[in-house]
Amino acid sequence: ILPYGTVNCAAGQSAVPTADYRIFLITMIKILCIGKMKDKALQALSSEYVRRISAFTRVEIIEVKDESNAHAEREAEASRIKDSEAERALGRLRDPDLVVLLDLDGRMWDSEGFACRLKDWQQLAGQKGGDLVFVIAGSLGPGTALKKRADLRWKLSDLTFTHLMTRVLILEQIYRGFMILNGRTYHK
């Protein structure tokens, strides 16, 4: 567990690194993905960001099986698929985990704002005795139970990304957040 500097994250302020004191992160960051990483190039990028993030905190990628969605155009079938995938994901969460669901109806932040949230979320997860878990739902979106379990919802962008690309983008943003929190120049 490595320390990092704190930032001033008061409402309306940018993340400004300070050296007054250091906090220690005791939580793990987990990326819970519905579906397997099938693209070797994106897998290599994911692995690289996991390696980089590991300098700041423990990080783990968890994959759960996705459902075939050959008949997902039928509303009842799409709902069944989302609920089935949600149950698998919920089975990998613990009660004290702080769950951030990637969701089209979530809130967006800029990089400095996300860095502040990352710090706050890790502290809150640690206080609860859990981990900080980012959940990427299946291609049809999150099931109702998964939405209810989420502590927060994060909208990565107004753009549409593949789920495999989303994994890389989340890891990159987490790494960028730690660089901002530590006053390093990566984010500029």
PDB file of N, CA and C in Angstrom, residues 19-118:
ATOM      1  N   ALA A  19       1.215  19.006  -0.236  1.00  0.00           N
ATOM      2  CA  ALA A  19       2.157  18.090   0.404  1.00  0.00           C
ATOM      3  C   ALA A  19       2.015  18.134   1.914  1.00  0.00           C
ATOM      4  N   ASP A  20       0.931  18.731   2.439  1.00  0.00           N
ATOM      5  CA  ASP A  20       0.769  18.894   3.871  1.00  0.00           C
ATOM      6  C   ASP A  20       0.679  17.573   4.614  1.00  0.00           C
ATOM      7  N   TYR A  21      -0.004  16.622   4.075  1.00  0.00           N
ATOM      8  CA  TYR A  21      -0.119  15.317   4.709  1.00  0.00           C
ATOM      9  C   TYR A  21      -0.391  14.274   3.648  1.00  0.00           C
ATOM     10  N   ARG A  22      -0.258  13.017   4.020  1.00  0.00           N
ATOM     11  CA  ARG A  22      -0.457  11.925   3.078  1.00  0.00           C
ATOM     12  C   ARG A  22      -1.470  10.959   3.671  1.00  0.00           C
ATOM     13  N   ILE A  23      -2.268  10.384   2.798  1.00  0.00           N
ATOM     14  CA  ILE A  23      -3.182   9.359   3.264  1.00  0.00           C
ATOM     15  C   ILE A  23      -2.771   8.035   2.645  1.00  0.00           C
ATOM     16  N   PHE A  24      -3.073   6.976   3.319  1.00  0.00           N
ATOM     17  CA  PHE A  24      -2.722   5.653   2.837  1.00  0.00           C
ATOM     18  C   PHE A  24      -3.982   4.949   2.372  1.00  0.00           C
ATOM     19  N   LEU A  25      -3.876   4.359   1.215  1.00  0.00           N
ATOM     20  CA  LEU A  25      -5.019   3.661   0.643  1.00  0.00           C
ATOM     21  C   LEU A  25      -4.998   2.210   1.074  1.00  0.00           C
ATOM     22  N   ILE A  26      -6.075   1.786   1.667  1.00  0.00           N
ATOM     23  CA  ILE A  26      -6.153   0.393   2.095  1.00  0.00           C
ATOM     24  C   ILE A  26      -7.153  -0.389   1.265  1.00  0.00           C
ATOM     25  N   THR A  27      -7.838   0.301   0.386  1.00  0.00           N
ATOM     26  CA  THR A  27      -8.825  -0.374  -0.445  1.00  0.00           C
ATOM     27  C   THR A  27      -8.198  -0.831  -1.756  1.00  0.00           C
ATOM     28  N   MET A  28      -8.824  -1.806  -2.337  1.00  0.00           N
ATOM     29  CA  MET A  28      -8.439  -2.280  -3.664  1.00  0.00           C
ATOM     30  C   MET A  28      -9.422  -1.685  -4.666  1.00  0.00           C
ATOM     31  N   ILE A  29      -8.935  -1.398  -5.848  1.00  0.00           N
ATOM     32  CA  ILE A  29      -9.822  -1.013  -6.936  1.00  0.00           C
ATOM     33  C   ILE A  29     -10.048  -2.257  -7.774  1.00  0.00           C
ATOM     34  N   LYS A  30     -11.318  -2.526  -8.028  1.00  0.00           N
ATOM     35  CA  LYS A  30     -11.684  -3.662  -8.876  1.00  0.00           C
ATOM     36  C   LYS A  30     -12.479  -3.150 -10.066  1.00  0.00           C
ATOM     37  N   ILE A  31     -12.211  -3.741 -11.211  1.00  0.00           N
ATOM     38  CA  ILE A  31     -12.998  -3.470 -12.413  1.00  0.00           C
ATOM     39  C   ILE A  31     -13.754  -4.756 -12.696  1.00  0.00           C
ATOM     40  N   LEU A  32     -15.055  -4.731 -12.481  1.00  0.00           N
ATOM     41  CA  LEU A  32     -15.908  -5.901 -12.678  1.00  0.00           C
ATOM     42  C   LEU A  32     -16.565  -5.786 -14.047  1.00  0.00           C
ATOM     43  N   CYS A  33     -16.209  -6.693 -14.939  1.00  0.00           N
ATOM     44  CA  CYS A  33     -16.642  -6.627 -16.334  1.00  0.00           C
ATOM     45  C   CYS A  33     -17.532  -7.806 -16.674  1.00  0.00           C
ATOM     46  N   ILE A  34     -18.659  -7.526 -17.297  1.00  0.00           N
ATOM     47  CA  ILE A  34     -19.488  -8.592 -17.819  1.00  0.00           C
ATOM     48  C   ILE A  34     -18.995  -8.863 -19.236  1.00  0.00           C
ATOM     49  N   GLY A  35     -18.421 -10.024 -19.416  1.00  0.00           N
ATOM     50  CA  GLY A  35     -17.827 -10.393 -20.695  1.00  0.00           C
ATOM     51  C   GLY A  35     -16.314 -10.464 -20.600  1.00  0.00           C
ATOM     52  N   LYS A  36     -15.738 -11.261 -21.447  1.00  0.00           N
ATOM     53  CA  LYS A  36     -14.288 -11.489 -21.474  1.00  0.00           C
ATOM     54  C   LYS A  36     -13.613 -10.526 -22.437  1.00  0.00           C
ATOM     55  N   MET A  37     -12.361 -10.216 -22.151  1.00  0.00           N
ATOM     56  CA  MET A  37     -11.540  -9.408 -23.054  1.00  0.00           C
ATOM     57  C   MET A  37     -11.081 -10.314 -24.187  1.00  0.00           C
ATOM     58  N   LYS A  38     -11.508 -10.003 -25.396  1.00  0.00           N
ATOM     59  CA  LYS A  38     -11.215 -10.872 -26.542  1.00  0.00           C
ATOM     60  C   LYS A  38     -10.212 -10.255 -27.508  1.00  0.00           C
ATOM     61  N   ASP A  39      -9.881  -9.004 -27.323  1.00  0.00           N
ATOM     62  CA  ASP A  39      -8.992  -8.294 -28.232  1.00  0.00           C
ATOM     63  C   ASP A  39      -7.597  -8.226 -27.610  1.00  0.00           C
ATOM     64  N   LYS A  40      -6.614  -8.805 -28.279  1.00  0.00           N
ATOM     65  CA  LYS A  40      -5.247  -8.876 -27.723  1.00  0.00           C
ATOM     66  C   LYS A  40      -4.616  -7.499 -27.551  1.00  0.00           C
ATOM     67  N   ALA A  41      -4.856  -6.594 -28.482  1.00  0.00           N
ATOM     68  CA  ALA A  41      -4.271  -5.253 -28.375  1.00  0.00           C
ATOM     69  C   ALA A  41      -4.862  -4.503 -27.180  1.00  0.00           C
ATOM     70  N   LEU A  42      -6.179  -4.587 -27.001  1.00  0.00           N
ATOM     71  CA  LEU A  42      -6.810  -3.931 -25.856  1.00  0.00           C
ATOM     72  C   LEU A  42      -6.426  -4.616 -24.552  1.00  0.00           C
ATOM     73  N   GLN A  43      -6.228  -5.917 -24.577  1.00  0.00           N
ATOM     74  CA  GLN A  43      -5.756  -6.637 -23.394  1.00  0.00           C
ATOM     75  C   GLN A  43      -4.382  -6.140 -22.990  1.00  0.00           C
ATOM     76  N   ALA A  44      -3.512  -5.916 -23.960  1.00  0.00           N
ATOM     77  CA  ALA A  44      -2.171  -5.401 -23.673  1.00  0.00           C
ATOM     78  C   ALA A  44      -2.249  -4.003 -23.045  1.00  0.00           C
ATOM     79  N   LEU A  45      -3.130  -3.145 -23.578  1.00  0.00           N
ATOM     80  CA  LEU A  45      -3.312  -1.815 -22.990  1.00  0.00           C
ATOM     81  C   LEU A  45      -3.861  -1.913 -21.567  1.00  0.00           C
ATOM     82  N   SER A  46      -4.849  -2.775 -21.364  1.00  0.00           N
ATOM     83  CA  SER A  46      -5.409  -2.972 -20.019  1.00  0.00           C
ATOM     84  C   SER A  46      -4.325  -3.401 -19.046  1.00  0.00           C
ATOM     85  N   SER A  47      -3.533  -4.365 -19.456  1.00  0.00           N
ATOM     86  CA  SER A  47      -2.453  -4.863 -18.591  1.00  0.00           C
ATOM     87  C   SER A  47      -1.451  -3.766 -18.261  1.00  0.00           C
ATOM     88  N   GLU A  48      -1.160  -2.925 -19.235  1.00  0.00           N
ATOM     89  CA  GLU A  48      -0.226  -1.817 -19.000  1.00  0.00           C
ATOM     90  C   GLU A  48      -0.780  -0.837 -17.982  1.00  0.00           C
ATOM     91  N   TYR A  49      -2.063  -0.497 -18.087  1.00  0.00           N
ATOM     92  CA  TYR A  49      -2.647   0.430 -17.109  1.00  0.00           C
ATOM     93  C   TYR A  49      -2.783  -0.208 -15.730  1.00  0.00           C
ATOM     94  N   VAL A  50      -3.075  -1.485 -15.663  1.00  0.00           N
ATOM     95  CA  VAL A  50      -3.106  -2.177 -14.373  1.00  0.00           C
ATOM     96  C   VAL A  50      -1.719  -2.095 -13.726  1.00  0.00           C
ATOM     97  N   ARG A  51      -0.682  -2.305 -14.520  1.00  0.00           N
ATOM     98  CA  ARG A  51       0.694  -2.217 -14.006  1.00  0.00           C
ATOM     99  C   ARG A  51       0.972  -0.814 -13.469  1.00  0.00           C
ATOM    100  N   ARG A  52       0.566   0.200 -14.217  1.00  0.00           N
ATOM    101  CA  ARG A  52       0.808   1.589 -13.792  1.00  0.00           C
ATOM    102  C   ARG A  52       0.027   1.941 -12.525  1.00  0.00           C
ATOM    103  N   ILE A  53      -1.229   1.543 -12.476  1.00  0.00           N
ATOM    104  CA  ILE A  53      -2.065   1.837 -11.306  1.00  0.00           C
ATOM    105  C   ILE A  53      -1.517   1.139 -10.068  1.00  0.00           C
ATOM    106  N   SER A  54      -0.912  -0.013 -10.257  1.00  0.00           N
ATOM    107  CA  SER A  54      -0.366  -0.794  -9.135  1.00  0.00           C
ATOM    108  C   SER A  54       0.696  -0.036  -8.351  1.00  0.00           C
ATOM    109  N   ALA A  55       1.263   1.003  -8.919  1.00  0.00           N
ATOM    110  CA  ALA A  55       2.216   1.835  -8.183  1.00  0.00           C
ATOM    111  C   ALA A  55       1.509   2.656  -7.098  1.00  0.00           C
ATOM    112  N   PHE A  56       0.189   2.818  -7.232  1.00  0.00           N
ATOM    113  CA  PHE A  56      -0.569   3.642  -6.296  1.00  0.00           C
ATOM    114  C   PHE A  56      -1.485   2.836  -5.381  1.00  0.00           C
ATOM    115  N   THR A  57      -2.031   1.755  -5.871  1.00  0.00           N
ATOM    116  CA  THR A  57      -2.978   0.953  -5.099  1.00  0.00           C
ATOM    117  C   THR A  57      -3.095  -0.430  -5.746  1.00  0.00           C
ATOM    118  N   ARG A  58      -3.711  -1.323  -5.019  1.00  0.00           N
ATOM    119  CA  ARG A  58      -3.960  -2.654  -5.586  1.00  0.00           C
ATOM    120  C   ARG A  58      -5.124  -2.561  -6.564  1.00  0.00           C
ATOM    121  N   VAL A  59      -5.028  -3.312  -7.644  1.00  0.00           N
ATOM    122  CA  VAL A  59      -6.081  -3.279  -8.664  1.00  0.00           C
ATOM    123  C   VAL A  59      -6.275  -4.683  -9.215  1.00  0.00           C
ATOM    124  N   GLU A  60      -7.526  -4.999  -9.510  1.00  0.00           N
ATOM    125  CA  GLU A  60      -7.867  -6.327 -10.019  1.00  0.00           C
ATOM    126  C   GLU A  60      -8.969  -6.208 -11.067  1.00  0.00           C
ATOM    127  N   ILE A  61      -8.842  -6.982 -12.132  1.00  0.00           N
ATOM    128  CA  ILE A  61      -9.888  -7.088 -13.151  1.00  0.00           C
ATOM    129  C   ILE A  61     -10.643  -8.392 -12.902  1.00  0.00           C
ATOM    130  N   ILE A  62     -11.966  -8.301 -12.829  1.00  0.00           N
ATOM    131  CA  ILE A  62     -12.801  -9.488 -12.630  1.00  0.00           C
ATOM    132  C   ILE A  62     -13.746  -9.585 -13.819  1.00  0.00           C
ATOM    133  N   GLU A  63     -13.763 -10.737 -14.453  1.00  0.00           N
ATOM    134  CA  GLU A  63     -14.657 -10.964 -15.582  1.00  0.00           C
ATOM    135  C   GLU A  63     -15.710 -11.989 -15.194  1.00  0.00           C
ATOM    136  N   VAL A  64     -16.962 -11.686 -15.537  1.00  0.00           N
ATOM    137  CA  VAL A  64     -18.036 -12.662 -15.360  1.00  0.00           C
ATOM    138  C   VAL A  64     -18.643 -12.936 -16.728  1.00  0.00           C
ATOM    139  N   LYS A  65     -19.181 -14.110 -16.872  1.00  0.00           N
ATOM    140  CA  LYS A  65     -19.711 -14.553 -18.161  1.00  0.00           C
ATOM    141  C   LYS A  65     -20.874 -13.662 -18.622  1.00  0.00           C
ATOM    142  N   ASP A  66     -20.835 -13.321 -19.898  1.00  0.00           N
ATOM    143  CA  ASP A  66     -21.963 -12.607 -20.477  1.00  0.00           C
ATOM    144  C   ASP A  66     -22.906 -13.604 -21.144  1.00  0.00           C
ATOM    145  N   GLU A  67     -24.092 -13.151 -21.466  1.00  0.00           N
ATOM    146  CA  GLU A  67     -25.107 -13.986 -22.099  1.00  0.00           C
ATOM    147  C   GLU A  67     -25.096 -13.771 -23.609  1.00  0.00           C
ATOM    148  N   SER A  68     -25.421 -14.799 -24.331  1.00  0.00           N
ATOM    149  CA  SER A  68     -25.623 -14.645 -25.768  1.00  0.00           C
ATOM    150  C   SER A  68     -26.851 -13.767 -25.963  1.00  0.00           C
ATOM    151  N   ASN A  69     -26.746 -12.795 -26.833  1.00  0.00           N
ATOM    152  CA  ASN A  69     -27.904 -11.922 -27.040  1.00  0.00           C
ATOM    153  C   ASN A  69     -28.415 -11.991 -28.476  1.00  0.00           C
ATOM    154  N   ALA A  70     -28.473 -13.204 -28.991  1.00  0.00           N
ATOM    155  CA  ALA A  70     -28.943 -13.424 -30.363  1.00  0.00           C
ATOM    156  C   ALA A  70     -30.393 -12.967 -30.565  1.00  0.00           C
ATOM    157  N   HIS A  71     -31.207 -13.045 -29.516  1.00  0.00           N
ATOM    158  CA  HIS A  71     -32.619 -12.661 -29.635  1.00  0.00           C
ATOM    159  C   HIS A  71     -32.934 -11.445 -28.764  1.00  0.00           C
ATOM    160  N   ALA A  72     -31.950 -10.597 -28.579  1.00  0.00           N
ATOM    161  CA  ALA A  72     -32.106  -9.453 -27.684  1.00  0.00           C
ATOM    162  C   ALA A  72     -33.047  -8.388 -28.218  1.00  0.00           C
ATOM    163  N   GLU A  73     -33.444  -8.497 -29.494  1.00  0.00           N
ATOM    164  CA  GLU A  73     -34.387  -7.512 -30.036  1.00  0.00           C
ATOM    165  C   GLU A  73     -35.754  -7.657 -29.375  1.00  0.00           C
ATOM    166  N   ARG A  74     -36.015  -8.820 -28.801  1.00  0.00           N
ATOM    167  CA  ARG A  74     -37.262  -9.021 -28.057  1.00  0.00           C
ATOM    168  C   ARG A  74     -37.078  -8.431 -26.664  1.00  0.00           C
ATOM    169  N   GLU A  75     -37.988  -7.559 -26.283  1.00  0.00           N
ATOM    170  CA  GLU A  75     -37.845  -6.846 -25.013  1.00  0.00           C
ATOM    171  C   GLU A  75     -37.739  -7.792 -23.818  1.00  0.00           C
ATOM    172  N   ALA A  76     -38.559  -8.815 -23.788  1.00  0.00           N
ATOM    173  CA  ALA A  76     -38.525  -9.766 -22.668  1.00  0.00           C
ATOM    174  C   ALA A  76     -37.187 -10.500 -22.612  1.00  0.00           C
ATOM    175  N   GLU A  77     -36.653 -10.847 -23.773  1.00  0.00           N
ATOM    176  CA  GLU A  77     -35.362 -11.545 -23.818  1.00  0.00           C
ATOM    177  C   GLU A  77     -34.229 -10.624 -23.379  1.00  0.00           C
ATOM    178  N   ALA A  78     -34.267  -9.374 -23.810  1.00  0.00           N
ATOM    179  CA  ALA A  78     -33.251  -8.406 -23.414  1.00  0.00           C
ATOM    180  C   ALA A  78     -33.277  -8.205 -21.897  1.00  0.00           C
ATOM    181  N   SER A  79     -34.454  -8.116 -21.334  1.00  0.00           N
ATOM    182  CA  SER A  79     -34.594  -7.958 -19.886  1.00  0.00           C
ATOM    183  C   SER A  79     -34.055  -9.181 -19.147  1.00  0.00           C
ATOM    184  N   ARG A  80     -34.352 -10.373 -19.651  1.00  0.00           N
ATOM    185  CA  ARG A  80     -33.855 -11.602 -19.039  1.00  0.00           C
ATOM    186  C   ARG A  80     -32.328 -11.647 -19.066  1.00  0.00           C
ATOM    187  N   ILE A  81     -31.749 -11.251 -20.196  1.00  0.00           N
ATOM    188  CA  ILE A  81     -30.292 -11.253 -20.332  1.00  0.00           C
ATOM    189  C   ILE A  81     -29.658 -10.276 -19.344  1.00  0.00           C
ATOM    190  N   LYS A  82     -30.189  -9.062 -19.273  1.00  0.00           N
ATOM    191  CA  LYS A  82     -29.636  -8.061 -18.347  1.00  0.00           C
ATOM    192  C   LYS A  82     -29.747  -8.532 -16.896  1.00  0.00           C
ATOM    193  N   ASP A  83     -30.884  -9.123 -16.544  1.00  0.00           N
ATOM    194  CA  ASP A  83     -31.069  -9.605 -15.169  1.00  0.00           C
ATOM    195  C   ASP A  83     -30.130 -10.765 -14.848  1.00  0.00           C
ATOM    196  N   SER A  84     -29.930 -11.651 -15.793  1.00  0.00           N
ATOM    197  CA  SER A  84     -29.024 -12.783 -15.590  1.00  0.00           C
ATOM    198  C   SER A  84     -27.577 -12.306 -15.398  1.00  0.00           C
ATOM    199  N   GLU A  85     -27.160 -11.374 -16.245  1.00  0.00           N
ATOM    200  CA  GLU A  85     -25.809 -10.829 -16.116  1.00  0.00           C
ATOM    201  C   GLU A  85     -25.650 -10.050 -14.812  1.00  0.00           C
ATOM    202  N   ALA A  86     -26.695  -9.326 -14.433  1.00  0.00           N
ATOM    203  CA  ALA A  86     -26.654  -8.563 -13.180  1.00  0.00           C
ATOM    204  C   ALA A  86     -26.475  -9.497 -11.985  1.00  0.00           C
ATOM    205  N   GLU A  87     -27.179 -10.620 -11.981  1.00  0.00           N
ATOM    206  CA  GLU A  87     -27.054 -11.571 -10.868  1.00  0.00           C
ATOM    207  C   GLU A  87     -25.631 -12.117 -10.758  1.00  0.00           C
ATOM    208  N   ARG A  88     -25.010 -12.408 -11.899  1.00  0.00           N
ATOM    209  CA  ARG A  88     -23.621 -12.876 -11.884  1.00  0.00           C
ATOM    210  C   ARG A  88     -22.695 -11.808 -11.304  1.00  0.00           C
ATOM    211  N   ALA A  89     -22.901 -10.573 -11.720  1.00  0.00           N
ATOM    212  CA  ALA A  89     -22.069  -9.478 -11.216  1.00  0.00           C
ATOM    213  C   ALA A  89     -22.290  -9.273  -9.716  1.00  0.00           C
ATOM    214  N   LEU A  90     -23.540  -9.299  -9.300  1.00  0.00           N
ATOM    215  CA  LEU A  90     -23.850  -9.109  -7.876  1.00  0.00           C
ATOM    216  C   LEU A  90     -23.198 -10.188  -7.015  1.00  0.00           C
ATOM    217  N   GLY A  91     -23.060 -11.382  -7.572  1.00  0.00           N
ATOM    218  CA  GLY A  91     -22.415 -12.473  -6.846  1.00  0.00           C
ATOM    219  C   GLY A  91     -20.943 -12.227  -6.575  1.00  0.00           C
ATOM    220  N   ARG A  92     -20.339 -11.276  -7.261  1.00  0.00           N
ATOM    221  CA  ARG A  92     -18.925 -10.953  -7.078  1.00  0.00           C
ATOM    222  C   ARG A  92     -18.703  -9.725  -6.203  1.00  0.00           C
ATOM    223  N   LEU A  93     -19.796  -9.127  -5.724  1.00  0.00           N
ATOM    224  CA  LEU A  93     -19.706  -7.940  -4.874  1.00  0.00           C
ATOM    225  C   LEU A  93     -19.917  -8.311  -3.414  1.00  0.00           C
ATOM    226  N   ARG A  94     -19.264  -7.561  -2.534  1.00  0.00           N
ATOM    227  CA  ARG A  94     -19.477  -7.726  -1.092  1.00  0.00           C
ATOM    228  C   ARG A  94     -20.299  -6.540  -0.592  1.00  0.00           C
ATOM    229  N   ASP A  95     -21.018  -6.724   0.489  1.00  0.00           N
ATOM    230  CA  ASP A  95     -21.857  -5.654   1.031  1.00  0.00           C
ATOM    231  C   ASP A  95     -21.101  -4.351   1.269  1.00  0.00           C
ATOM    232  N   PRO A  96     -19.888  -4.385   1.840  1.00  0.00           N
ATOM    233  CA  PRO A  96     -19.212  -3.110   2.108  1.00  0.00           C
ATOM    234  C   PRO A  96     -18.547  -2.464   0.889  1.00  0.00           C
ATOM    235  N   ASP A  97     -18.566  -3.115  -0.262  1.00  0.00           N
ATOM    236  CA  ASP A  97     -17.948  -2.522  -1.452  1.00  0.00           C
ATOM    237  C   ASP A  97     -18.687  -1.257  -1.868  1.00  0.00           C
ATOM    238  N   LEU A  98     -17.929  -0.278  -2.331  1.00  0.00           N
ATOM    239  CA  LEU A  98     -18.509   0.913  -2.927  1.00  0.00           C
ATOM    240  C   LEU A  98     -18.561   0.661  -4.430  1.00  0.00           C
ATOM    241  N   VAL A  99     -19.762   0.647  -4.985  1.00  0.00           N
ATOM    242  CA  VAL A  99     -19.969   0.247  -6.372  1.00  0.00           C
ATOM    243  C   VAL A  99     -20.268   1.459  -7.244  1.00  0.00           C
ATOM    244  N   VAL A 100     -19.410   1.643  -8.264  1.00  0.00           N
ATOM    245  CA  VAL A 100     -19.597   2.698  -9.257  1.00  0.00           C
ATOM    246  C   VAL A 100     -19.979   2.001 -10.559  1.00  0.00           C
ATOM    247  N   LEU A 101     -21.217   2.190 -10.974  1.00  0.00           N
ATOM    248  CA  LEU A 101     -21.734   1.550 -12.179  1.00  0.00           C
ATOM    249  C   LEU A 101     -21.550   2.485 -13.368  1.00  0.00           C
ATOM    250  N   LEU A 102     -20.942   1.967 -14.425  1.00  0.00           N
ATOM    251  CA  LEU A 102     -20.869   2.718 -15.677  1.00  0.00           C
ATOM    252  C   LEU A 102     -22.253   2.668 -16.298  1.00  0.00           C
ATOM    253  N   ASP A 103     -22.852   3.841 -16.497  1.00  0.00           N
ATOM    254  CA  ASP A 103     -24.255   3.895 -16.883  1.00  0.00           C
ATOM    255  C   ASP A 103     -24.508   5.133 -17.736  1.00  0.00           C
ATOM    256  N   LEU A 104     -25.288   4.968 -18.784  1.00  0.00           N
ATOM    257  CA  LEU A 104     -25.620   6.092 -19.653  1.00  0.00           C
ATOM    258  C   LEU A 104     -26.382   7.182 -18.915  1.00  0.00           C
ATOM    259  N   ASP A 105     -27.034   6.838 -17.808  1.00  0.00           N
ATOM    260  CA  ASP A 105     -27.776   7.818 -17.016  1.00  0.00           C
ATOM    261  C   ASP A 105     -26.965   8.349 -15.838  1.00  0.00           C
ATOM    262  N   GLY A 106     -25.663   8.048 -15.832  1.00  0.00           N
ATOM    263  CA  GLY A 106     -24.802   8.486 -14.739  1.00  0.00           C
ATOM    264  C   GLY A 106     -24.322   9.914 -14.906  1.00  0.00           C
ATOM    265  N   ARG A 107     -23.494  10.323 -13.977  1.00  0.00           N
ATOM    266  CA  ARG A 107     -22.933  11.666 -13.966  1.00  0.00           C
ATOM    267  C   ARG A 107     -21.563  11.661 -14.634  1.00  0.00           C
ATOM    268  N   MET A 108     -21.243  12.745 -15.335  1.00  0.00           N
ATOM    269  CA  MET A 108     -19.930  12.885 -15.964  1.00  0.00           C
ATOM    270  C   MET A 108     -19.087  13.877 -15.157  1.00  0.00           C
ATOM    271  N   TRP A 109     -17.771  13.645 -15.160  1.00  0.00           N
ATOM    272  CA  TRP A 109     -16.822  14.558 -14.538  1.00  0.00           C
ATOM    273  C   TRP A 109     -15.689  14.817 -15.512  1.00  0.00           C
ATOM    274  N   ASP A 110     -15.024  15.953 -15.347  1.00  0.00           N
ATOM    275  CA  ASP A 110     -13.778  16.153 -16.069  1.00  0.00           C
ATOM    276  C   ASP A 110     -12.687  15.403 -15.307  1.00  0.00           C
ATOM    277  N   SER A 111     -11.475  15.384 -15.826  1.00  0.00           N
ATOM    278  CA  SER A 111     -10.424  14.568 -15.231  1.00  0.00           C
ATOM    279  C   SER A 111     -10.082  14.990 -13.805  1.00  0.00           C
ATOM    280  N   GLU A 112     -10.011  16.295 -13.551  1.00  0.00           N
ATOM    281  CA  GLU A 112      -9.700  16.761 -12.190  1.00  0.00           C
ATOM    282  C   GLU A 112     -10.834  16.419 -11.226  1.00  0.00           C
ATOM    283  N   GLY A 113     -12.064  16.593 -11.686  1.00  0.00           N
ATOM    284  CA  GLY A 113     -13.214  16.238 -10.854  1.00  0.00           C
ATOM    285  C   GLY A 113     -13.261  14.748 -10.563  1.00  0.00           C
ATOM    286  N   PHE A 114     -12.943  13.944 -11.564  1.00  0.00           N
ATOM    287  CA  PHE A 114     -12.906  12.499 -11.355  1.00  0.00           C
ATOM    288  C   PHE A 114     -11.806  12.132 -10.358  1.00  0.00           C
ATOM    289  N   ALA A 115     -10.653  12.793 -10.441  1.00  0.00           N
ATOM    290  CA  ALA A 115      -9.567  12.514  -9.497  1.00  0.00           C
ATOM    291  C   ALA A 115     -10.033  12.765  -8.063  1.00  0.00           C
ATOM    292  N   CYS A 116     -10.750  13.853  -7.856  1.00  0.00           N
ATOM    293  CA  CYS A 116     -11.289  14.142  -6.517  1.00  0.00           C
ATOM    294  C   CYS A 116     -12.268  13.061  -6.079  1.00  0.00           C
ATOM    295  N   ARG A 117     -13.141  12.642  -6.974  1.00  0.00           N
ATOM    296  CA  ARG A 117     -14.096  11.580  -6.641  1.00  0.00           C
ATOM    297  C   ARG A 117     -13.364  10.276  -6.337  1.00  0.00           C
ATOM    298  N   LEU A 118     -12.347   9.964  -7.116  1.00  0.00           N
ATOM    299  CA  LEU A 118     -11.579   8.746  -6.902  1.00  0.00           C
ATOM    300  C   LEU A 118     -11.016   8.709  -5.488  1.00  0.00           C
TER     301      LEU A 118
END
